[in-house]
């Protein structure tokens, strides 16, 4: 590992060593992240990143395509000007960090240099956990469009609101191919769960392959499911039949952590279950306090922990995501700190921090006519089923 190639003895005298360690913490924090494969700066990434240098409010913008009829023939432009729609979202970066202090050197079984190396590894894991749980929390907070499982029809009819719909879920309403196909159809057709027109969700650019000498880009939605939902899906007869005849792409594509199969060209990912010890998708047994801890109150207008969506039956929560489902602004690297003067030099403190802001993609109107995107989840559809 790169950690073994760092000269820890030069930490005090060479600031570049701390910079090197900070970059390594950042790299390590992404290695095991389930979001790494679809995170990037491009507008076709599921988690879209923006670089910032300070904690001032940041406003990622979205420019909607022109939809006017234009002019023809000898008509003047002024007879039919189009409307330029610019949507924005304000997010608020803040510093997040953690630190460790060693025991006194005489009582420690490890040498101080080992403590530093172990601290770097642990801080990398903490940074991943802190960031990834914040991504999941914002992704699953305050859905504006959802599908809810139904034992008979695959999905339930929409009620007055997302929470009114999900609270109808009873025991036996489990995740199925029909439920996921409904979410995919809504994303592709630009349909809200209430049947009214919304807007098509832009897919994520998943991979590229050559077919008969022609370069083909695969664009897909990603379906992130909690492990209970994955097990329910695997018990669905239609799912088993689909995977038995899956093509080579479905068999060979292992770009995504937890990839378990495909539905209508969309990868299904087992994201695990959110617990105190691991990152995963939430269910309604997750405590409200644990969920809210990872929400940045400045970046949400409404807080809806998993329990908000349940009545008497516990629920599992998944999500279909497209491009820019999550926006993340922050520094490009983690900063590492070391102080070996603690307690008259008997103890060592190691710390790491970085600028970070995470929010669900939800753009509001800045100029132009009222847009269907305004204050709606830009690329997220909640997937709810009975937790059993």
mmCIF file of C-alpha atoms in Angstrom:
data_model
loop_
_atom_site.group_PDB
_atom_site.id
_atom_site.type_symbol
_atom_site.label_atom_id
_atom_site.label_comp_id
_atom_site.label_asym_id
_atom_site.label_seq_id
_atom_site.Cartn_x
_atom_site.Cartn_y
_atom_site.Cartn_z
ATOM 1 C CA UNK A 1 0.000 0.000 0.000
ATOM 2 C CA UNK A 2 1.060 3.599 -0.575
ATOM 3 C CA UNK A 3 1.021 4.174 3.174
ATOM 4 C CA UNK A 4 4.105 1.987 3.522
ATOM 5 C CA UNK A 5 6.040 4.217 1.110
ATOM 6 C CA UNK A 6 5.567 7.386 3.161
ATOM 7 C CA UNK A 7 8.484 8.619 5.235
ATOM 8 C CA UNK A 8 6.711 9.260 8.534
ATOM 9 C CA UNK A 9 9.977 10.260 10.237
ATOM 10 C CA UNK A 10 10.016 13.442 8.119
ATOM 11 C CA UNK A 11 6.502 14.558 9.072
ATOM 12 C CA UNK A 12 7.607 17.347 11.408
ATOM 13 C CA UNK A 13 10.147 18.846 9.023
ATOM 14 C CA UNK A 14 8.436 18.364 5.647
ATOM 15 C CA UNK A 15 4.931 19.775 5.114
ATOM 16 C CA UNK A 16 4.704 17.943 1.787
ATOM 17 C CA UNK A 17 4.491 14.663 3.698
ATOM 18 C CA UNK A 18 1.242 15.792 5.326
ATOM 19 C CA UNK A 19 -0.081 16.786 1.898
ATOM 20 C CA UNK A 20 0.871 13.361 0.567
ATOM 21 C CA UNK A 21 -0.898 11.635 3.471
ATOM 22 C CA UNK A 22 -3.993 13.815 2.954
ATOM 23 C CA UNK A 23 -4.189 12.725 -0.678
ATOM 24 C CA UNK A 24 -3.801 9.110 0.383
ATOM 25 C CA UNK A 25 -6.631 9.440 2.924
ATOM 26 C CA UNK A 26 -8.862 10.808 0.159
ATOM 27 C CA UNK A 27 -7.909 7.974 -2.213
ATOM 28 C CA UNK A 28 -8.449 5.284 0.424
ATOM 29 C CA UNK A 29 -11.837 6.752 1.356
ATOM 30 C CA UNK A 30 -13.111 6.017 -2.157
ATOM 31 C CA UNK A 31 -11.695 2.517 -2.671
ATOM 32 C CA UNK A 32 -14.523 0.693 -0.868
ATOM 33 C CA UNK A 33 -17.216 3.283 -1.490
ATOM 34 C CA UNK A 34 -20.285 1.949 -3.357
ATOM 35 C CA UNK A 35 -20.595 5.393 -4.969
ATOM 36 C CA UNK A 36 -17.098 5.583 -6.444
ATOM 37 C CA UNK A 37 -17.978 4.136 -9.856
ATOM 38 C CA UNK A 38 -20.649 6.731 -10.599
ATOM 39 C CA UNK A 39 -19.130 9.824 -8.972
ATOM 40 C CA UNK A 40 -17.398 12.527 -10.994
ATOM 41 C CA UNK A 41 -17.401 16.086 -12.284
ATOM 42 C CA UNK A 42 -19.417 15.394 -15.436
ATOM 43 C CA UNK A 43 -23.111 16.114 -15.790
ATOM 44 C CA UNK A 44 -23.675 12.425 -16.594
ATOM 45 C CA UNK A 45 -22.543 11.163 -13.168
ATOM 46 C CA UNK A 46 -24.952 10.004 -10.457
ATOM 47 C CA UNK A 47 -23.024 11.937 -7.791
ATOM 48 C CA UNK A 48 -21.797 15.141 -9.416
ATOM 49 C CA UNK A 49 -18.856 16.855 -7.725
ATOM 50 C CA UNK A 50 -17.816 20.503 -7.672
ATOM 51 C CA UNK A 51 -14.498 21.845 -6.383
ATOM 52 C CA UNK A 52 -14.626 24.709 -3.883
ATOM 53 C CA UNK A 53 -11.851 26.444 -1.954
ATOM 54 C CA UNK A 54 -13.786 27.995 0.935
ATOM 55 C CA UNK A 55 -16.969 27.633 2.957
ATOM 56 C CA UNK A 56 -18.924 30.292 1.077
ATOM 57 C CA UNK A 57 -22.340 29.237 -0.297
ATOM 58 C CA UNK A 58 -21.989 27.529 -3.658
ATOM 59 C CA UNK A 59 -24.595 27.524 -6.416
ATOM 60 C CA UNK A 60 -24.391 24.740 -9.012
ATOM 61 C CA UNK A 61 -26.523 25.667 -11.995
ATOM 62 C CA UNK A 62 -28.611 23.762 -14.483
ATOM 63 C CA UNK A 63 -29.547 25.232 -17.855
ATOM 64 C CA UNK A 64 -32.669 23.670 -19.312
ATOM 65 C CA UNK A 65 -32.843 23.009 -23.057
ATOM 66 C CA UNK A 66 -34.798 25.390 -25.270
ATOM 67 C CA UNK A 67 -38.337 24.208 -26.023
ATOM 68 C CA UNK A 68 -39.718 27.034 -28.174
ATOM 69 C CA UNK A 69 -41.044 26.501 -31.694
ATOM 70 C CA UNK A 70 -38.529 28.890 -33.266
ATOM 71 C CA UNK A 71 -39.154 30.811 -36.505
ATOM 72 C CA UNK A 72 -39.367 29.772 -40.131
ATOM 73 C CA UNK A 73 -38.956 31.408 -43.476
ATOM 74 C CA UNK A 74 -38.986 35.197 -43.521
ATOM 75 C CA UNK A 75 -40.214 35.590 -39.940
ATOM 76 C CA UNK A 76 -38.191 37.868 -37.634
ATOM 77 C CA UNK A 77 -36.604 36.387 -34.510
ATOM 78 C CA UNK A 78 -38.502 38.917 -32.398
ATOM 79 C CA UNK A 79 -41.819 37.339 -33.335
ATOM 80 C CA UNK A 80 -41.069 34.247 -31.278
ATOM 81 C CA UNK A 81 -38.269 34.636 -28.751
ATOM 82 C CA UNK A 82 -37.595 31.540 -26.676
ATOM 83 C CA UNK A 83 -37.241 31.443 -22.887
ATOM 84 C CA UNK A 84 -33.862 30.738 -21.288
ATOM 85 C CA UNK A 85 -34.390 28.695 -18.115
ATOM 86 C CA UNK A 86 -31.572 28.740 -15.601
ATOM 87 C CA UNK A 87 -32.123 26.752 -12.430
ATOM 88 C CA UNK A 88 -29.846 26.773 -9.431
ATOM 89 C CA UNK A 89 -29.377 25.215 -6.041
ATOM 90 C CA UNK A 90 -27.528 26.773 -3.148
ATOM 91 C CA UNK A 91 -25.449 24.454 -0.985
ATOM 92 C CA UNK A 92 -23.302 25.321 2.004
ATOM 93 C CA UNK A 93 -19.852 23.710 2.340
ATOM 94 C CA UNK A 94 -18.512 23.147 5.827
ATOM 95 C CA UNK A 95 -15.441 21.572 7.363
ATOM 96 C CA UNK A 96 -15.860 17.995 8.611
ATOM 97 C CA UNK A 97 -13.070 16.171 10.397
ATOM 98 C CA UNK A 98 -11.982 13.797 13.121
ATOM 99 C CA UNK A 99 -8.890 13.158 15.234
ATOM 100 C CA UNK A 100 -7.223 10.490 17.365
ATOM 101 C CA UNK A 101 -4.882 10.799 20.346
ATOM 102 C CA UNK A 102 -2.416 8.100 21.272
ATOM 103 C CA UNK A 103 -1.859 6.771 24.795
ATOM 104 C CA UNK A 104 1.400 7.718 26.446
ATOM 105 C CA UNK A 105 4.283 6.099 24.634
ATOM 106 C CA UNK A 106 5.495 4.141 27.642
ATOM 107 C CA UNK A 107 2.112 2.393 27.987
ATOM 108 C CA UNK A 108 1.485 1.824 24.304
ATOM 109 C CA UNK A 109 2.316 -1.527 22.755
ATOM 110 C CA UNK A 110 2.769 0.244 19.417
ATOM 111 C CA UNK A 111 5.531 2.671 18.517
ATOM 112 C CA UNK A 112 4.356 6.212 17.702
ATOM 113 C CA UNK A 113 5.107 5.719 14.008
ATOM 114 C CA UNK A 114 2.716 2.737 13.975
ATOM 115 C CA UNK A 115 0.053 4.855 15.654
ATOM 116 C CA UNK A 116 0.311 7.396 12.865
ATOM 117 C CA UNK A 117 -0.067 4.725 10.178
ATOM 118 C CA UNK A 118 -3.028 3.114 11.932
ATOM 119 C CA UNK A 119 -4.599 6.546 12.430
ATOM 120 C CA UNK A 120 -4.351 7.320 8.713
ATOM 121 C CA UNK A 121 -6.119 4.068 7.884
ATOM 122 C CA UNK A 122 -8.878 4.623 10.460
ATOM 123 C CA UNK A 123 -9.390 8.243 9.456
ATOM 124 C CA UNK A 124 -9.782 7.122 5.826
ATOM 125 C CA UNK A 125 -12.541 4.716 6.841
ATOM 126 C CA UNK A 126 -14.228 7.384 8.956
ATOM 127 C CA UNK A 127 -14.097 9.893 6.086
ATOM 128 C CA UNK A 128 -15.721 7.353 3.745
ATOM 129 C CA UNK A 129 -18.428 6.484 6.281
ATOM 130 C CA UNK A 130 -19.172 10.145 7.017
ATOM 131 C CA UNK A 131 -19.421 11.100 3.357
ATOM 132 C CA UNK A 132 -21.305 8.029 2.093
ATOM 133 C CA UNK A 133 -23.914 8.084 4.870
ATOM 134 C CA UNK A 134 -24.490 11.759 4.121
ATOM 135 C CA UNK A 135 -25.042 10.851 0.451
ATOM 136 C CA UNK A 136 -27.608 8.175 1.401
ATOM 137 C CA UNK A 137 -29.342 10.433 3.935
ATOM 138 C CA UNK A 138 -29.816 13.258 1.445
ATOM 139 C CA UNK A 139 -30.800 10.834 -1.316
ATOM 140 C CA UNK A 140 -33.569 9.321 0.850
ATOM 141 C CA UNK A 141 -34.803 12.531 2.443
ATOM 142 C CA UNK A 142 -38.006 14.264 1.301
ATOM 143 C CA UNK A 143 -38.850 12.297 -1.860
ATOM 144 C CA UNK A 144 -41.043 14.134 -4.362
ATOM 145 C CA UNK A 145 -41.711 11.025 -6.493
ATOM 146 C CA UNK A 146 -42.042 7.421 -5.264
ATOM 147 C CA UNK A 147 -43.227 3.936 -6.144
ATOM 148 C CA UNK A 148 -44.710 1.718 -3.433
ATOM 149 C CA UNK A 149 -44.870 -2.077 -3.649
ATOM 150 C CA UNK A 150 -48.173 -3.921 -3.884
ATOM 151 C CA UNK A 151 -48.643 -7.693 -3.570
ATOM 152 C CA UNK A 152 -51.357 -7.857 -6.242
ATOM 153 C CA UNK A 153 -50.459 -5.282 -8.879
ATOM 154 C CA UNK A 154 -46.731 -4.783 -8.280
ATOM 155 C CA UNK A 155 -47.166 -1.119 -7.323
ATOM 156 C CA UNK A 156 -49.832 0.915 -5.544
ATOM 157 C CA UNK A 157 -51.908 3.752 -6.906
ATOM 158 C CA UNK A 158 -50.616 7.151 -5.852
ATOM 159 C CA UNK A 159 -52.403 8.922 -3.013
ATOM 160 C CA UNK A 160 -52.210 12.597 -2.049
ATOM 161 C CA UNK A 161 -48.476 12.615 -1.303
ATOM 162 C CA UNK A 162 -45.446 10.299 -1.244
ATOM 163 C CA UNK A 163 -45.921 9.560 2.469
ATOM 164 C CA UNK A 164 -49.645 8.897 2.053
ATOM 165 C CA UNK A 165 -48.752 6.367 -0.644
ATOM 166 C CA UNK A 166 -46.010 4.554 1.269
ATOM 167 C CA UNK A 167 -48.112 4.310 4.437
ATOM 168 C CA UNK A 168 -50.495 2.015 2.531
ATOM 169 C CA UNK A 169 -47.794 -0.694 2.349
ATOM 170 C CA UNK A 170 -48.714 -3.827 4.296
ATOM 171 C CA UNK A 171 -47.045 -7.158 4.961
ATOM 172 C CA UNK A 172 -46.621 -9.028 1.679
ATOM 173 C CA UNK A 173 -46.045 -5.885 -0.402
ATOM 174 C CA UNK A 174 -42.534 -6.847 -1.447
ATOM 175 C CA UNK A 175 -40.066 -5.681 -4.082
ATOM 176 C CA UNK A 176 -40.612 -7.174 -7.531
ATOM 177 C CA UNK A 177 -39.710 -6.751 -11.187
ATOM 178 C CA UNK A 178 -43.059 -5.009 -11.768
ATOM 179 C CA UNK A 179 -42.265 -2.439 -9.088
ATOM 180 C CA UNK A 180 -38.835 -1.647 -10.529
ATOM 181 C CA UNK A 181 -40.131 -1.533 -14.089
ATOM 182 C CA UNK A 182 -42.701 1.000 -12.959
ATOM 183 C CA UNK A 183 -39.917 3.212 -11.567
ATOM 184 C CA UNK A 184 -37.893 2.845 -14.784
ATOM 185 C CA UNK A 185 -40.929 3.705 -16.924
ATOM 186 C CA UNK A 186 -41.623 6.804 -14.829
ATOM 187 C CA UNK A 187 -37.999 7.925 -15.203
ATOM 188 C CA UNK A 188 -37.866 7.378 -18.960
ATOM 189 C CA UNK A 189 -41.302 8.760 -19.812
ATOM 190 C CA UNK A 190 -41.211 11.733 -17.462
ATOM 191 C CA UNK A 191 -44.235 10.586 -15.494
ATOM 192 C CA UNK A 192 -45.007 11.370 -11.871
ATOM 193 C CA UNK A 193 -46.408 8.599 -9.690
ATOM 194 C CA UNK A 194 -49.749 10.414 -9.777
ATOM 195 C CA UNK A 195 -49.869 9.865 -13.551
ATOM 196 C CA UNK A 196 -49.294 13.512 -14.454
ATOM 197 C CA UNK A 197 -46.486 14.718 -16.716
ATOM 198 C CA UNK A 198 -43.234 15.538 -14.951
ATOM 199 C CA UNK A 199 -39.875 15.395 -16.792
ATOM 200 C CA UNK A 200 -37.684 12.535 -18.059
ATOM 201 C CA UNK A 201 -34.738 11.766 -15.813
ATOM 202 C CA UNK A 202 -31.372 11.975 -17.555
ATOM 203 C CA UNK A 203 -29.606 8.587 -17.334
ATOM 204 C CA UNK A 204 -26.065 7.979 -16.119
ATOM 205 C CA UNK A 205 -23.371 7.148 -18.661
ATOM 206 C CA UNK A 206 -22.513 3.670 -17.415
ATOM 207 C CA UNK A 207 -19.911 2.285 -19.814
ATOM 208 C CA UNK A 208 -18.665 2.170 -23.392
ATOM 209 C CA UNK A 209 -18.114 -0.856 -25.621
ATOM 210 C CA UNK A 210 -17.368 -1.601 -29.274
ATOM 211 C CA UNK A 211 -20.052 -3.360 -31.297
ATOM 212 C CA UNK A 212 -18.997 -4.338 -34.844
ATOM 213 C CA UNK A 213 -16.419 -1.585 -34.810
ATOM 214 C CA UNK A 214 -18.911 1.062 -33.637
ATOM 215 C CA UNK A 215 -18.389 2.668 -30.240
ATOM 216 C CA UNK A 216 -21.598 2.389 -28.218
ATOM 217 C CA UNK A 217 -22.217 4.308 -24.988
ATOM 218 C CA UNK A 218 -24.586 2.621 -22.547
ATOM 219 C CA UNK A 219 -26.767 5.041 -20.610
ATOM 220 C CA UNK A 220 -28.578 3.565 -17.650
ATOM 221 C CA UNK A 221 -30.457 4.410 -14.532
ATOM 222 C CA UNK A 222 -29.067 2.798 -11.398
ATOM 223 C CA UNK A 223 -31.405 1.082 -8.955
ATOM 224 C CA UNK A 224 -30.030 1.084 -5.410
ATOM 225 C CA UNK A 225 -31.807 -1.378 -3.123
ATOM 226 C CA UNK A 226 -31.666 -2.280 0.544
ATOM 227 C CA UNK A 227 -30.700 -5.941 1.137
ATOM 228 C CA UNK A 228 -34.216 -7.008 2.174
ATOM 229 C CA UNK A 229 -35.451 -5.726 -1.183
ATOM 230 C CA UNK A 230 -32.713 -7.650 -2.989
ATOM 231 C CA UNK A 231 -33.752 -10.899 -1.333
ATOM 232 C CA UNK A 232 -37.401 -10.258 -2.202
ATOM 233 C CA UNK A 233 -36.446 -9.540 -5.812
ATOM 234 C CA UNK A 234 -34.466 -12.778 -6.061
ATOM 235 C CA UNK A 235 -37.578 -14.679 -4.933
ATOM 236 C CA UNK A 236 -39.606 -13.177 -7.792
ATOM 237 C CA UNK A 237 -40.155 -15.777 -10.513
ATOM 238 C CA UNK A 238 -40.010 -13.122 -13.235
ATOM 239 C CA UNK A 239 -36.600 -11.968 -11.968
ATOM 240 C CA UNK A 240 -35.177 -15.486 -12.025
ATOM 241 C CA UNK A 241 -36.386 -16.013 -15.589
ATOM 242 C CA UNK A 242 -34.915 -12.686 -16.736
ATOM 243 C CA UNK A 243 -31.484 -13.373 -15.279
ATOM 244 C CA UNK A 244 -31.382 -16.889 -16.778
ATOM 245 C CA UNK A 245 -31.413 -15.302 -20.234
ATOM 246 C CA UNK A 246 -29.272 -12.270 -19.462
ATOM 247 C CA UNK A 247 -26.895 -11.266 -22.239
ATOM 248 C CA UNK A 248 -23.130 -11.019 -22.061
ATOM 249 C CA UNK A 249 -23.228 -7.426 -20.950
ATOM 250 C CA UNK A 250 -25.191 -8.273 -17.859
ATOM 251 C CA UNK A 251 -22.866 -11.186 -17.057
ATOM 252 C CA UNK A 252 -19.624 -9.336 -17.661
ATOM 253 C CA UNK A 253 -20.376 -5.856 -16.372
ATOM 254 C CA UNK A 254 -18.941 -5.660 -12.867
ATOM 255 C CA UNK A 255 -18.325 -1.917 -12.837
ATOM 256 C CA UNK A 256 -20.648 -1.389 -9.918
ATOM 257 C CA UNK A 257 -20.105 -2.588 -6.371
ATOM 258 C CA UNK A 258 -22.893 -4.965 -5.381
ATOM 259 C CA UNK A 259 -24.084 -5.497 -8.976
ATOM 260 C CA UNK A 260 -26.627 -8.349 -8.955
ATOM 261 C CA UNK A 261 -28.376 -8.150 -12.328
ATOM 262 C CA UNK A 262 -30.227 -6.039 -14.874
ATOM 263 C CA UNK A 263 -33.794 -4.951 -15.531
ATOM 264 C CA UNK A 264 -34.494 -3.208 -18.844
ATOM 265 C CA UNK A 265 -30.795 -2.359 -19.223
ATOM 266 C CA UNK A 266 -30.640 -0.812 -15.725
ATOM 267 C CA UNK A 267 -28.150 -2.291 -13.205
ATOM 268 C CA UNK A 268 -29.508 -3.400 -9.827
ATOM 269 C CA UNK A 269 -27.141 -2.780 -6.912
ATOM 270 C CA UNK A 270 -27.266 -4.367 -3.471
ATOM 271 C CA UNK A 271 -26.274 -1.429 -1.271
ATOM 272 C CA UNK A 272 -26.574 -3.317 2.003
ATOM 273 C CA UNK A 273 -28.393 -2.153 5.133
ATOM 274 C CA UNK A 274 -27.575 1.078 6.983
ATOM 275 C CA UNK A 275 -26.277 0.227 10.449
ATOM 276 C CA UNK A 276 -23.904 1.962 12.837
ATOM 277 C CA UNK A 277 -21.111 -0.232 11.456
ATOM 278 C CA UNK A 278 -21.705 0.119 7.709
ATOM 279 C CA UNK A 279 -23.091 2.278 4.932
ATOM 280 C CA UNK A 280 -26.245 1.063 3.186
ATOM 281 C CA UNK A 281 -29.787 1.980 2.241
ATOM 282 C CA UNK A 282 -32.076 2.719 5.202
ATOM 283 C CA UNK A 283 -35.171 1.033 6.527
ATOM 284 C CA UNK A 284 -37.667 2.295 9.068
ATOM 285 C CA UNK A 285 -35.878 0.536 11.938
ATOM 286 C CA UNK A 286 -33.101 3.121 11.598
ATOM 287 C CA UNK A 287 -33.354 5.673 14.390
ATOM 288 C CA UNK A 288 -34.416 9.191 13.470
ATOM 289 C CA UNK A 289 -31.425 10.611 15.351
ATOM 290 C CA UNK A 290 -28.911 8.503 13.412
ATOM 291 C CA UNK A 291 -30.459 9.532 10.095
ATOM 292 C CA UNK A 292 -30.679 13.233 10.950
ATOM 293 C CA UNK A 293 -27.067 13.266 12.148
ATOM 294 C CA UNK A 294 -25.912 12.919 8.536
ATOM 295 C CA UNK A 295 -28.298 15.499 7.073
ATOM 296 C CA UNK A 296 -26.990 19.013 6.556
ATOM 297 C CA UNK A 297 -29.905 21.151 7.735
ATOM 298 C CA UNK A 298 -28.786 24.049 5.531
ATOM 299 C CA UNK A 299 -29.139 21.892 2.426
ATOM 300 C CA UNK A 300 -32.672 20.581 3.046
ATOM 301 C CA UNK A 301 -35.996 22.378 3.294
ATOM 302 C CA UNK A 302 -37.774 19.488 5.002
ATOM 303 C CA UNK A 303 -36.553 16.568 7.121
ATOM 304 C CA UNK A 304 -38.199 13.171 6.600
ATOM 305 C CA UNK A 305 -36.425 10.299 8.404
ATOM 306 C CA UNK A 306 -37.411 6.768 7.289
ATOM 307 C CA UNK A 307 -40.069 6.535 10.023
ATOM 308 C CA UNK A 308 -41.904 9.433 8.340
ATOM 309 C CA UNK A 309 -42.977 7.136 5.495
ATOM 310 C CA UNK A 310 -44.221 4.185 7.565
ATOM 311 C CA UNK A 311 -47.472 3.421 9.355
ATOM 312 C CA UNK A 312 -47.607 0.063 11.158
ATOM 313 C CA UNK A 313 -45.515 -2.036 8.757
ATOM 314 C CA UNK A 314 -41.693 -1.571 8.718
ATOM 315 C CA UNK A 315 -40.408 -0.473 5.298
ATOM 316 C CA UNK A 316 -37.245 -0.896 3.257
ATOM 317 C CA UNK A 317 -36.174 2.072 1.144
ATOM 318 C CA UNK A 318 -34.379 2.016 -2.189
ATOM 319 C CA UNK A 319 -33.985 4.550 -4.993
ATOM 320 C CA UNK A 320 -33.693 4.854 -8.738
ATOM 321 C CA UNK A 321 -31.130 7.501 -9.610
ATOM 322 C CA UNK A 322 -30.078 9.252 -12.787
ATOM 323 C CA UNK A 323 -27.473 11.881 -13.613
ATOM 324 C CA UNK A 324 -26.894 14.548 -10.922
ATOM 325 C CA UNK A 325 -29.114 12.814 -8.387
ATOM 326 C CA UNK A 326 -26.659 14.077 -5.746
ATOM 327 C CA UNK A 327 -24.509 17.205 -5.892
ATOM 328 C CA UNK A 328 -21.377 17.368 -3.764
ATOM 329 C CA UNK A 329 -19.142 20.396 -3.327
ATOM 330 C CA UNK A 330 -15.872 20.340 -1.443
ATOM 331 C CA UNK A 331 -12.107 20.378 -1.508
ATOM 332 C CA UNK A 332 -10.207 18.064 -3.816
ATOM 333 C CA UNK A 333 -8.129 16.543 -1.037
ATOM 334 C CA UNK A 334 -8.236 15.827 2.667
ATOM 335 C CA UNK A 335 -5.920 17.758 5.000
ATOM 336 C CA UNK A 336 -3.864 15.771 7.509
ATOM 337 C CA UNK A 337 -2.560 17.135 10.821
ATOM 338 C CA UNK A 338 -0.105 15.735 13.365
ATOM 339 C CA UNK A 339 0.894 17.106 16.749
ATOM 340 C CA UNK A 340 3.477 15.219 18.835
ATOM 341 C CA UNK A 341 3.682 17.845 21.600
ATOM 342 C CA UNK A 342 0.560 16.734 23.477
ATOM 343 C CA UNK A 343 0.926 16.064 27.208
ATOM 344 C CA UNK A 344 4.543 17.295 27.319
ATOM 345 C CA UNK A 345 5.398 15.248 24.235
ATOM 346 C CA UNK A 346 4.162 11.930 25.656
ATOM 347 C CA UNK A 347 1.209 11.655 23.256
ATOM 348 C CA UNK A 348 0.550 12.132 19.553
ATOM 349 C CA UNK A 349 -2.602 13.584 17.960
ATOM 350 C CA UNK A 350 -3.468 12.792 14.344
ATOM 351 C CA UNK A 351 -6.374 14.494 12.606
ATOM 352 C CA UNK A 352 -7.921 14.959 9.177
ATOM 353 C CA UNK A 353 -10.563 17.306 7.768
ATOM 354 C CA UNK A 354 -11.958 18.564 4.484
ATOM 355 C CA UNK A 355 -14.531 20.941 3.059
ATOM 356 C CA UNK A 356 -17.714 19.064 2.197
ATOM 357 C CA UNK A 357 -21.294 19.789 1.237
ATOM 358 C CA UNK A 358 -23.803 17.200 0.029
ATOM 359 C CA UNK A 359 -27.359 17.725 -1.190
ATOM 360 C CA UNK A 360 -29.950 15.991 -3.326
ATOM 361 C CA UNK A 361 -30.198 17.493 -6.792
ATOM 362 C CA UNK A 362 -33.195 19.825 -6.540
ATOM 363 C CA UNK A 363 -32.967 22.931 -8.659
ATOM 364 C CA UNK A 364 -35.189 26.007 -8.347
ATOM 365 C CA UNK A 365 -36.018 28.712 -10.846
ATOM 366 C CA UNK A 366 -33.518 31.537 -11.319
ATOM 367 C CA UNK A 367 -34.824 33.117 -14.533
ATOM 368 C CA UNK A 368 -37.308 32.364 -17.270
ATOM 369 C CA UNK A 369 -40.709 30.694 -17.155
ATOM 370 C CA UNK A 370 -41.804 28.291 -14.417
ATOM 371 C CA UNK A 371 -40.092 24.962 -14.983
ATOM 372 C CA UNK A 372 -41.311 21.435 -14.155
ATOM 373 C CA UNK A 373 -37.869 20.898 -12.567
ATOM 374 C CA UNK A 374 -38.443 23.598 -9.964
ATOM 375 C CA UNK A 375 -38.196 22.243 -6.408
ATOM 376 C CA UNK A 376 -38.564 18.624 -7.551
ATOM 377 C CA UNK A 377 -36.073 15.786 -7.128
ATOM 378 C CA UNK A 378 -33.979 16.183 -10.260
ATOM 379 C CA UNK A 379 -32.979 12.549 -10.737
ATOM 380 C CA UNK A 380 -34.370 10.422 -7.892
ATOM 381 C CA UNK A 381 -37.407 8.174 -7.459
ATOM 382 C CA UNK A 382 -37.947 6.496 -4.077
ATOM 383 C CA UNK A 383 -38.629 2.730 -4.053
ATOM 384 C CA UNK A 384 -40.544 1.461 -0.995
ATOM 385 C CA UNK A 385 -41.473 -2.067 0.026
ATOM 386 C CA UNK A 386 -42.333 -4.044 3.145
ATOM 387 C CA UNK A 387 -39.316 -4.908 5.286
ATOM 388 C CA UNK A 388 -39.604 -8.693 5.612
#
